[in-house]
Coordinates of C-alpha atoms in Angstrom, one line a residue:
X232 CA 110.9 137.3 124.9
X233 CA 109.8 134.4 123.0
X234 CA 110.5 132.0 125.4
X235 CA 107.4 130.9 128.0
X236 CA 107.3 133.3 130.6
X237 CA 104.8 131.9 132.9
X238 CA 105.3 135.4 135.3
X239 CA 104.7 137.5 132.6
X240 CA 102.7 135.7 129.9
X241 CA 99.4 138.1 130.8
X242 CA 101.2 141.1 128.9
X243 CA 101.2 138.4 125.9
X244 CA 99.0 140.0 122.6
X245 CA 95.6 137.4 123.0
X246 CA 93.4 137.1 119.9
X247 CA 90.4 136.5 121.9
X248 CA 89.3 136.9 125.1
X249 CA 88.4 133.0 125.9
X250 CA 92.0 132.4 125.0
X251 CA 93.2 134.8 127.6
X252 CA 91.3 133.7 129.7
X253 CA 91.4 129.7 129.8
X254 CA 96.1 130.3 128.5
X255 CA 95.9 132.1 132.6
X256 CA 93.8 130.5 134.6
X257 CA 95.7 127.2 133.9
X258 CA 99.3 129.1 134.4
X259 CA 97.2 130.0 137.7
X260 CA 96.0 127.2 138.7
X261 CA 99.9 125.4 138.1
X262 CA 101.4 128.0 140.2
X263 CA 98.6 127.4 142.9
X264 CA 98.9 124.3 143.1
X265 CA 103.2 124.6 143.2
X266 CA 106.3 122.6 142.9
X267 CA 106.6 120.4 145.9
X268 CA 103.0 119.4 145.5
X269 CA 103.3 118.5 141.9
X270 CA 106.7 116.6 142.3
X271 CA 104.8 114.7 145.7
X272 CA 102.4 113.2 143.2
X273 CA 104.8 113.0 140.8
X274 CA 106.3 111.0 143.3
X275 CA 102.9 108.7 144.5
X276 CA 102.1 108.4 141.1
X277 CA 98.9 110.3 141.3
X278 CA 96.7 110.3 138.6
X279 CA 95.5 114.3 137.7
X280 CA 93.1 114.0 138.1
X281 CA 92.2 117.3 140.1
X282 CA 94.0 118.0 136.6
X283 CA 90.5 116.6 134.9
X284 CA 88.3 117.7 137.4
X285 CA 90.3 122.5 137.2
X286 CA 89.5 120.7 133.6
X287 CA 86.1 120.0 133.3
X288 CA 85.1 123.0 135.8
X289 CA 86.2 125.7 133.9
X290 CA 85.2 123.6 130.5
X291 CA 88.8 123.7 129.4
X292 CA 88.5 120.9 126.8
X293 CA 85.3 122.4 125.0
X294 CA 86.9 124.6 124.1
X295 CA 89.6 124.1 123.2
X296 CA 88.9 120.4 120.9
X297 CA 85.8 121.4 119.5
X298 CA 85.4 122.4 115.5
X299 CA 83.3 125.2 114.8
X300 CA 79.1 123.8 115.0
X301 CA 80.1 121.8 118.3
X302 CA 79.7 122.6 121.5
X303 CA 77.6 125.7 123.3
X304 CA 79.7 128.8 122.4
X305 CA 78.4 130.7 118.9
X306 CA 82.3 131.7 118.9
X307 CA 83.7 128.3 118.9
X308 CA 86.7 127.5 117.2
X309 CA 89.7 124.7 116.4
X310 CA 92.4 126.9 116.4
X311 CA 96.1 125.4 116.7
X312 CA 97.2 128.4 117.5
X313 CA 95.1 127.5 121.3
X314 CA 96.0 124.0 120.9
X315 CA 99.5 124.7 121.0
X316 CA 99.9 127.3 123.2
X317 CA 98.1 124.8 126.0
X318 CA 100.4 122.5 125.0
X319 CA 103.1 124.0 125.8
X320 CA 102.1 125.2 129.2
X321 CA 101.3 121.7 130.9
X322 CA 104.2 120.4 129.2
X323 CA 106.8 122.9 131.0
X324 CA 104.4 121.8 134.7
X325 CA 105.1 117.8 133.8
X326 CA 104.1 115.8 130.9
X327 CA 102.0 114.5 133.7
X328 CA 99.1 116.9 132.5
X329 CA 100.3 117.4 128.9
X330 CA 99.7 113.3 128.8
X331 CA 96.1 113.8 129.9
X332 CA 95.3 116.3 127.4
X333 CA 96.9 115.0 124.4
X334 CA 95.5 111.7 124.5
X335 CA 92.2 113.3 124.9
X336 CA 92.3 114.7 121.5
X337 CA 93.7 112.2 119.8
X338 CA 90.1 109.8 121.8
X339 CA 88.2 112.7 120.4
X340 CA 89.7 113.8 116.8
X341 CA 88.1 110.8 115.6
X342 CA 84.5 111.3 116.2
X343 CA 84.7 115.0 114.6
X344 CA 86.9 113.3 111.5
X345 CA 83.9 110.2 111.2
X346 CA 80.2 110.0 109.5
X347 CA 77.9 110.5 112.5
X348 CA 76.7 113.7 113.4
X349 CA 74.8 112.0 116.6
X350 CA 77.5 110.8 117.6
X351 CA 79.8 114.4 116.8
X352 CA 76.9 115.9 119.7
X353 CA 77.0 113.4 121.4
X354 CA 80.4 113.6 122.9
X355 CA 80.7 117.3 122.7
X356 CA 77.8 117.1 125.4
X357 CA 79.6 114.4 127.6
X358 CA 82.2 116.6 127.5
X359 CA 81.3 119.2 130.2
X360 CA 80.3 116.2 132.3
X361 CA 84.1 114.2 132.1
X362 CA 86.8 115.6 129.2
X363 CA 88.3 113.1 129.5
X364 CA 89.1 111.4 126.0
X365 CA 91.2 107.8 125.0
X366 CA 92.4 106.7 121.7
X367 CA 91.9 102.9 121.2
X368 CA 94.8 102.1 118.5
X369 CA 97.5 99.6 119.7
X370 CA 97.1 96.5 120.6
X371 CA 100.3 94.7 122.9
X372 CA 101.0 91.1 119.9
X373 CA 100.6 93.7 117.2
X374 CA 102.3 96.9 118.9
X375 CA 103.1 99.1 115.4
X376 CA 101.6 97.4 113.2
X377 CA 98.1 98.7 112.6
X378 CA 97.6 96.7 110.2
X379 CA 96.9 93.4 111.8
X380 CA 94.3 94.5 114.3
X381 CA 92.3 91.5 116.4
X382 CA 89.4 93.9 118.3
X383 CA 86.2 93.0 116.0
X384 CA 82.6 94.0 116.1
X385 CA 80.7 90.7 115.4
X386 CA 77.7 91.6 113.8
X387 CA 74.4 89.9 115.2
X388 CA 72.2 89.6 111.8
X389 CA 69.9 92.2 113.7
X390 CA 71.6 95.6 112.9
X391 CA 73.6 95.3 116.0
X392 CA 77.2 94.3 116.6
X393 CA 79.2 93.4 119.4
X394 CA 82.5 93.5 119.6
X395 CA 85.5 91.8 121.0
X396 CA 89.1 92.3 121.6
X397 CA 92.2 94.0 123.8
X398 CA 93.9 97.0 123.1
X399 CA 97.2 97.9 125.1
X400 CA 98.7 101.2 125.9
X401 CA 96.2 103.5 126.2
X402 CA 96.2 107.0 127.3
X403 CA 93.7 108.3 130.0
X404 CA 92.0 104.3 129.0
X405 CA 91.3 104.4 133.6
X406 CA 88.7 107.4 133.1
X407 CA 87.8 107.8 129.6
X408 CA 84.3 108.8 129.0
X409 CA 84.8 108.6 125.2
X410 CA 87.1 106.1 124.0
X411 CA 87.3 105.6 120.3
X412 CA 88.4 102.2 119.5
X413 CA 89.9 101.2 116.2
X414 CA 89.4 97.6 115.3
X415 CA 87.8 95.1 111.7
X416 CA 83.8 93.9 111.1
X417 CA 84.5 90.1 111.9
X418 CA 82.5 88.4 109.0
X419 CA 84.1 91.5 106.1
X420 CA 87.4 92.7 107.4
X421 CA 87.0 96.4 106.5
X422 CA 88.2 98.8 108.9
X423 CA 85.7 100.3 111.2
X424 CA 86.2 103.7 114.0
X425 CA 82.9 103.2 116.9
X426 CA 83.1 104.5 120.9
X427 CA 82.7 103.1 123.7
X428 CA 82.8 104.2 127.8
X429 CA 85.1 103.1 130.1
X430 CA 82.0 102.7 132.8
X431 CA 80.2 100.7 131.1
X432 CA 79.7 96.4 132.7
X433 CA 81.2 95.2 129.3
X434 CA 84.9 97.3 129.4
X435 CA 87.6 96.2 131.7
X436 CA 90.3 98.2 132.3
X437 CA 93.0 95.2 132.3
X438 CA 96.2 97.6 134.3
X439 CA 98.6 100.5 133.9
X440 CA 100.9 99.3 131.8
X441 CA 103.5 101.9 133.4
X442 CA 104.8 101.6 136.7
X443 CA 106.7 105.2 136.7
X444 CA 105.3 108.4 136.4
X445 CA 101.0 109.9 137.1
X446 CA 99.9 108.8 133.8
X447 CA 97.1 106.0 133.5
X448 CA 98.2 104.2 130.4
X449 CA 95.5 101.1 129.9
X450 CA 95.3 98.1 128.7
X451 CA 91.5 98.1 128.2
X452 CA 89.2 94.8 127.0
X453 CA 86.0 95.1 125.4
X454 CA 83.2 91.7 126.3
X455 CA 80.8 91.4 123.8
X456 CA 80.5 95.3 124.1
X457 CA 76.8 96.5 122.0
X458 CA 77.2 98.3 119.4
X459 CA 74.8 99.8 117.3
X460 CA 75.1 102.2 114.4
X461 CA 74.8 104.8 117.0
X462 CA 78.3 104.2 117.7
X463 CA 80.7 104.1 114.5
X464 CA 82.2 106.6 113.7
X465 CA 83.0 105.3 109.9
X466 CA 84.0 102.1 108.3
X467 CA 86.3 100.8 105.6
X468 CA 88.6 103.3 103.3
X469 CA 87.1 106.3 105.6
X470 CA 87.6 104.1 109.5
X471 CA 91.4 103.9 108.0
X472 CA 92.2 107.3 107.3
X473 CA 90.2 109.2 110.0
X474 CA 92.8 106.9 112.2
X475 CA 95.9 108.2 110.5
X476 CA 94.2 112.0 110.1
X477 CA 93.6 111.9 113.8
X478 CA 97.7 111.3 114.2
X479 CA 98.2 114.3 111.2
X480 CA 96.3 116.3 114.0
X481 CA 97.6 115.3 117.5
X482 CA 101.3 114.7 117.1
X483 CA 101.5 118.1 117.4
X484 CA 101.0 118.2 120.9
X485 CA 104.2 116.7 121.0
X486 CA 107.0 118.3 120.0
X487 CA 105.0 122.3 122.0
X488 CA 105.5 119.4 125.4
X489 CA 108.9 119.2 124.2
X490 CA 109.4 122.7 124.4
X491 CA 107.5 123.7 127.5
X492 CA 109.2 121.0 129.6
X493 CA 112.7 122.9 128.0
X494 CA 111.8 125.8 129.5
X495 CA 110.9 125.3 132.5
X496 CA 114.4 123.3 132.7
X497 CA 116.3 126.1 131.3
X498 CA 114.6 128.7 134.0
X499 CA 115.6 126.2 136.8
X500 CA 119.8 125.2 135.6
X501 CA 120.6 128.9 134.9
X502 CA 119.1 129.9 138.5
X503 CA 120.9 127.0 140.1
X504 CA 124.0 128.0 138.4
X505 CA 123.8 132.0 138.7
X506 CA 123.5 131.5 142.8
X507 CA 126.4 128.6 143.1
X508 CA 130.3 129.4 143.9
X509 CA 132.7 126.7 143.2
X510 CA 136.9 127.4 143.7
X511 CA 135.7 131.0 144.1
X512 CA 133.9 131.4 141.4
X513 CA 129.9 131.6 140.4
X514 CA 129.1 128.3 138.5
X515 CA 128.5 130.6 135.1
X516 CA 132.0 132.0 135.0
X517 CA 132.5 129.6 133.9
X518 CA 133.5 128.3 130.3
X519 CA 131.9 125.6 129.7
X520 CA 129.5 126.2 131.3
X521 CA 128.5 129.2 128.9
X522 CA 129.0 127.0 126.3
X523 CA 126.6 124.0 128.1
X524 CA 123.7 127.3 128.5
X525 CA 123.9 129.3 125.3
X526 CA 123.0 125.9 123.6
X527 CA 120.6 125.2 125.4
X528 CA 119.2 128.9 125.3
X529 CA 119.5 128.8 121.7
X530 CA 118.4 125.4 120.8
X531 CA 115.1 126.0 122.6
X532 CA 114.7 129.1 120.7
X533 CA 114.4 127.5 117.6
X534 CA 112.4 125.1 118.7
X535 CA 109.7 127.8 119.7
X536 CA 110.0 129.4 116.3
X537 CA 109.9 126.4 114.2
X538 CA 106.4 125.4 116.4
X539 CA 105.1 128.5 116.3
X540 CA 106.1 129.0 112.1
X541 CA 105.2 125.2 112.4
X542 CA 101.7 126.5 113.7
X543 CA 101.5 128.6 110.8
X544 CA 101.2 126.2 107.4
X545 CA 98.7 123.8 110.3
X546 CA 96.1 127.0 110.3
X547 CA 96.5 127.1 106.3
X548 CA 96.4 124.0 105.2
X549 CA 93.7 122.6 102.5
X550 CA 93.7 120.4 99.2
X551 CA 96.2 122.3 97.6
X552 CA 98.7 123.0 100.3
X553 CA 100.0 119.8 102.5
X554 CA 102.7 120.8 103.7
X555 CA 101.7 120.6 107.0
X556 CA 102.7 117.0 106.5
X557 CA 106.2 117.6 106.1
X558 CA 106.4 120.2 109.1
X559 CA 104.1 118.4 111.9
X560 CA 106.3 114.7 112.0
X561 CA 109.5 117.6 112.1
X562 CA 107.6 119.3 115.5
X563 CA 106.9 116.0 116.7
X564 CA 110.1 114.2 116.2
X565 CA 113.1 117.5 115.5
X566 CA 111.6 119.5 118.0
X567 CA 110.9 115.8 120.9
X568 CA 114.8 115.3 120.2
X569 CA 116.2 118.8 120.9
X570 CA 114.1 118.4 123.1
X571 CA 116.7 115.5 124.4
X572 CA 119.9 117.6 123.4
X573 CA 118.8 120.5 126.1
X574 CA 118.2 118.3 128.7
X575 CA 121.5 116.5 128.6
X576 CA 123.3 120.0 127.9
X577 CA 121.2 120.8 131.4
X578 CA 122.0 118.3 133.1
X579 CA 125.8 118.7 132.7
X580 CA 126.0 122.0 134.6
X581 CA 122.8 120.5 137.1
X582 CA 125.9 117.1 137.8
X583 CA 123.9 115.5 140.5
X584 CA 121.6 118.2 141.0
X585 CA 119.5 117.1 138.6
X586 CA 118.8 113.8 140.7
X587 CA 117.7 116.1 143.5
X588 CA 113.1 114.5 144.4
X589 CA 112.6 118.5 145.2
X590 CA 112.6 120.3 141.5
X591 CA 111.7 120.6 138.2
X592 CA 114.2 119.4 136.4
X593 CA 114.3 115.5 137.4
X594 CA 111.0 114.3 136.1
X595 CA 111.7 116.6 133.3
X596 CA 115.0 115.0 132.6
X597 CA 112.5 111.6 132.4
X598 CA 109.9 113.0 131.1
X599 CA 111.5 114.2 127.8
X600 CA 113.3 110.6 126.5
X601 CA 109.4 109.4 126.1
X602 CA 108.2 111.8 123.0
X603 CA 110.3 110.9 120.9
X604 CA 108.2 108.2 121.3
X605 CA 105.4 108.7 121.4
X606 CA 103.1 108.5 118.4
X607 CA 105.0 106.1 116.1
X608 CA 109.1 106.0 116.2
X609 CA 111.5 108.7 115.6
X610 CA 112.0 105.5 112.3
X611 CA 108.6 105.6 111.2
X612 CA 108.0 109.6 111.4
X613 CA 112.2 109.7 109.4
X614 CA 111.0 106.9 106.4
X615 CA 107.5 109.6 106.1
X616 CA 109.8 112.1 105.3
X617 CA 112.3 110.8 103.8
X618 CA 109.8 110.4 101.1
X619 CA 109.4 114.4 100.1
X620 CA 113.2 114.4 99.8
X621 CA 112.6 115.0 96.4
X622 CA 110.6 117.3 95.8
X623 CA 111.5 119.9 98.7
X624 CA 115.4 119.7 97.2
X625 CA 114.3 119.7 93.4
X626 CA 111.5 119.9 92.4
X627 CA 109.6 124.0 94.4
X628 CA 105.7 125.3 93.8
X629 CA 105.2 128.5 95.2
X630 CA 102.3 129.2 96.7
X631 CA 101.2 132.6 98.2
X632 CA 102.6 133.9 101.1
X633 CA 101.3 132.2 104.5
X634 CA 100.8 134.8 107.5
X635 CA 100.4 134.8 111.2
X636 CA 97.3 132.7 111.5
X637 CA 96.7 133.8 115.4
X638 CA 93.3 134.4 114.6
X639 CA 89.6 132.6 115.7
X640 CA 88.7 131.3 111.9
X641 CA 88.3 127.8 112.2
X642 CA 91.4 125.4 111.0
X643 CA 88.3 123.2 108.4
X644 CA 90.7 121.6 106.6
X645 CA 92.0 119.6 110.0
X646 CA 88.6 117.5 109.9
X647 CA 88.4 117.0 106.3
X648 CA 92.0 116.2 105.4
X649 CA 90.1 113.6 103.0
X650 CA 92.3 110.5 102.3
X651 CA 95.8 109.0 103.6
X652 CA 97.9 109.1 99.2
X653 CA 100.0 110.7 97.4
X654 CA 102.4 112.5 99.7
X655 CA 105.4 111.5 97.5
X656 CA 103.8 114.4 95.7
X657 CA 103.5 117.6 98.3
X658 CA 105.3 120.1 96.9
X659 CA 107.1 122.7 98.7
X660 CA 108.5 126.7 98.5
X661 CA 111.9 127.1 97.7
X662 CA 113.5 126.9 100.6
X663 CA 116.8 128.9 99.3
X664 CA 115.5 132.5 98.8
X665 CA 115.1 132.7 101.9
X666 CA 118.5 131.0 103.0
X667 CA 119.8 133.7 101.1
X668 CA 117.3 136.9 102.4
X669 CA 119.6 136.8 105.6
X670 CA 123.4 137.5 105.7
X671 CA 125.0 136.2 108.2
X672 CA 128.1 134.5 108.3
X673 CA 126.8 130.6 109.3
X674 CA 123.8 131.3 107.4
X675 CA 126.7 131.7 104.5
X676 CA 128.8 128.7 106.1
X677 CA 125.0 126.9 105.9
X678 CA 124.1 126.9 102.4
X679 CA 127.4 125.8 101.7
X680 CA 126.2 122.6 103.4
X681 CA 123.3 122.5 101.4
X682 CA 124.6 122.9 98.0
X683 CA 126.9 119.8 99.5
X684 CA 124.4 117.6 100.5
X685 CA 121.8 118.4 96.8
X686 CA 125.5 117.8 95.2
X687 CA 125.3 113.8 97.4
X688 CA 121.8 113.1 96.3
X689 CA 122.2 114.0 92.9
X690 CA 125.3 112.5 91.8
X691 CA 124.5 109.5 93.9
X692 CA 121.0 108.8 93.0
X693 CA 120.9 105.4 91.6
X694 CA 122.3 104.1 95.1
X695 CA 120.5 106.1 96.9
X696 CA 117.1 103.5 95.4
X697 CA 118.9 100.8 97.0
X698 CA 120.5 102.0 100.0
X699 CA 117.9 104.0 101.7
X700 CA 115.7 101.0 102.2
X701 CA 118.1 100.4 105.6
X702 CA 116.5 102.3 108.0
X703 CA 119.7 103.7 109.5
X704 CA 121.8 104.7 105.8
X705 CA 117.8 106.2 105.6
X706 CA 117.4 108.0 109.2
X707 CA 120.8 109.1 108.8
X708 CA 120.6 110.8 105.2
X709 CA 117.2 112.1 106.7
X710 CA 119.0 113.2 109.3
X711 CA 120.8 116.5 107.8
X712 CA 117.7 116.5 105.0
X713 CA 115.7 116.9 108.7
X714 CA 118.0 120.0 109.4
X715 CA 116.8 121.8 105.9
X716 CA 113.1 123.2 106.2
X717 CA 114.2 123.2 110.1
X718 CA 116.1 125.9 109.5
X719 CA 113.5 127.8 107.2
X720 CA 111.6 128.0 109.4
X721 CA 113.1 129.3 111.3
X722 CA 115.1 132.1 109.5
X723 CA 110.4 132.9 108.4
X724 CA 109.9 132.9 112.8
X725 CA 112.3 134.3 113.2
X726 CA 111.3 137.8 110.3
X727 CA 108.1 138.0 112.6
X728 CA 109.1 138.1 116.0
X729 CA 112.0 141.1 115.4
X730 CA 114.2 138.4 117.1
X731 CA 117.7 139.8 116.5
X732 CA 120.3 138.9 114.3
X733 CA 123.0 137.6 116.9
X734 CA 120.8 134.7 118.2
X735 CA 119.6 133.8 114.5
X736 CA 123.3 133.6 113.8
X737 CA 123.7 131.3 116.6
X738 CA 121.3 129.1 116.2
X739 CA 122.9 128.7 112.5
X740 CA 126.1 128.1 114.8
X741 CA 124.7 125.3 115.4
X742 CA 123.2 124.1 112.9
X743 CA 126.2 123.9 111.1
X744 CA 127.6 122.2 114.6
X745 CA 124.2 119.8 113.9
X746 CA 125.6 118.8 109.5
X747 CA 128.7 118.5 110.5
X748 CA 128.4 115.4 112.7
X749 CA 125.1 114.2 110.4
X750 CA 127.7 115.0 107.4
X751 CA 129.9 112.1 109.2
X752 CA 127.8 109.7 111.1
X753 CA 126.6 109.1 107.1
X754 CA 130.0 109.2 105.8
X755 CA 130.6 106.5 108.0
X756 CA 127.9 104.4 107.1
X757 CA 129.3 100.6 105.4
X758 CA 126.7 101.0 102.4
X759 CA 128.3 104.8 102.2
X760 CA 130.1 104.8 99.4
X761 CA 133.7 106.6 98.4
X762 CA 132.2 109.2 96.9
X763 CA 129.9 110.2 98.7
X764 CA 131.7 110.2 101.9
X765 CA 134.2 112.3 100.0
X766 CA 130.8 115.1 99.7
X767 CA 129.9 114.7 103.3
X768 CA 133.6 115.1 104.8
X769 CA 133.6 118.2 102.5
X770 CA 130.1 118.9 104.5
X771 CA 131.9 118.9 108.1
X772 CA 132.7 122.7 108.7
X773 CA 133.2 124.6 111.2
X774 CA 131.2 127.5 112.4
X775 CA 132.5 131.8 112.1
X776 CA 133.6 132.0 115.1
X777 CA 132.5 135.8 116.8
X778 CA 133.7 136.1 120.4
X779 CA 132.1 139.4 120.5
X780 CA 128.2 137.8 119.4
X781 CA 128.4 135.4 121.3
X782 CA 129.7 137.2 125.0
X783 CA 126.4 139.6 123.5
X784 CA 123.9 136.5 123.6
X785 CA 125.2 135.3 127.0
X786 CA 124.8 138.9 128.3
X787 CA 122.1 140.1 127.1
X788 CA 119.6 137.4 125.7
X789 CA 120.5 134.1 128.2
X790 CA 121.4 135.5 131.6
X791 CA 119.5 138.0 131.7
X792 CA 117.4 135.7 131.7
X793 CA 118.9 134.8 136.0
X794 CA 115.9 135.2 138.6
X795 CA 113.1 135.9 135.3
X796 CA 111.2 133.2 136.6
X797 CA 110.9 130.9 139.4
X798 CA 108.0 128.2 140.0
X799 CA 105.8 128.9 143.5
X800 CA 106.5 126.5 145.6

């Protein structure tokens, strides 16, 4: 089975014993804590310090975060595959625990990407006593405008500096032992990354800027905090690149957290509906309930398949293969938004039950809303991906086949990504042979939609130059585009996972409907031309209906999950 089931996680084939130990101990920690305690802490907004203690005692972040050459383990390696698994498990139980993990890896990576070897070993050693880290990037006055940082290092004439300024919306800023801070040198205006400790007397944790969860999302200030070369991680263009490359590595976690949250909600929704009767029938017998669950299950399965395959490309990345820079924002944005859709579908099944305080869904439905908003808005990520449309759709490149990458090798390139330029020149392998390798009815319909989209791009190239300057139009266009690489990697993953044709054809049933909806949205944009409207209308197609296939998926796959998982009370 593709979907995570913590009760059966011992059956997985792990690449190494340490990975197995981490995943199973983490699952046991959550299950032993139990749903009631997790919900109590959530409702009382209790900071997840007990999880931090567990992470410290089991040395988990040391194993997960550190590349080869750092830490005590001679077999140490950084693996996106391990990070994906751990992120999904944390998300499965609550995004509050996931968030502590996520912002810690964000906080540590500028150290590991930087030029300061002494700082790397110091930060690695500090994980033993305090595994929490924080990423000091955004500021209250500037938001996403990271060009305008007011955090400054003031030179003191003796080679040292004093740091002054504030940061806002910084996870773990209340407790982190390593806080990496992005700012500018006051005398030259050059960018700089440096690290501080939240327990230093010149560090002020002002407040938690949110009040709706267990997460501590801090505002902090530095008051003449003393900085020497030992704390400076990188300067100038390198500091800027390290900031963006840190986000490139870590925003992948957002999709895996969304997969975990959604999977748990599916189990809970199925268990409730299967054991409830209304008007003399089980809730699961109603046609509209079947459709809601069908779409939820198919979308989560697609999310997981994409995440598994995108992980391979993250691990296979190199100077000549930067395809991960498309699949990464897709994982962050597309997968996270799919998680929102899934929760809306399941909520239509649960109805008022979805508000009840003693179940997972009540907090998951709130937490999933935050996922697409982290590490850049969906519009920012879509604008990034839109730059890749020409090369992806019209200028493919041949690459060697990327196989399963779940081994114990170190993901070296992620910590040596180099300058953040040449994004629009990245090329991709041809999507069409991947789709044509599958002889399924809804894949064939989807191919027709993609061909019409390609025609739209070719015939309105001149108009698009101006239209895409409007974020509203750009986003609508990007929605159509994103389904293509998303579907491509899902087909690749499905073959490797041995996915049944019934489920893959059902995934494309959903994609045909999505493409139709996105095309209609694009056609209705104020600036769309008559030619674009006509081609968009042609893209509106109905999936191939197959009642037998639909019922097999419902009965043999979806409803087979009833009571397959229920969290320990």
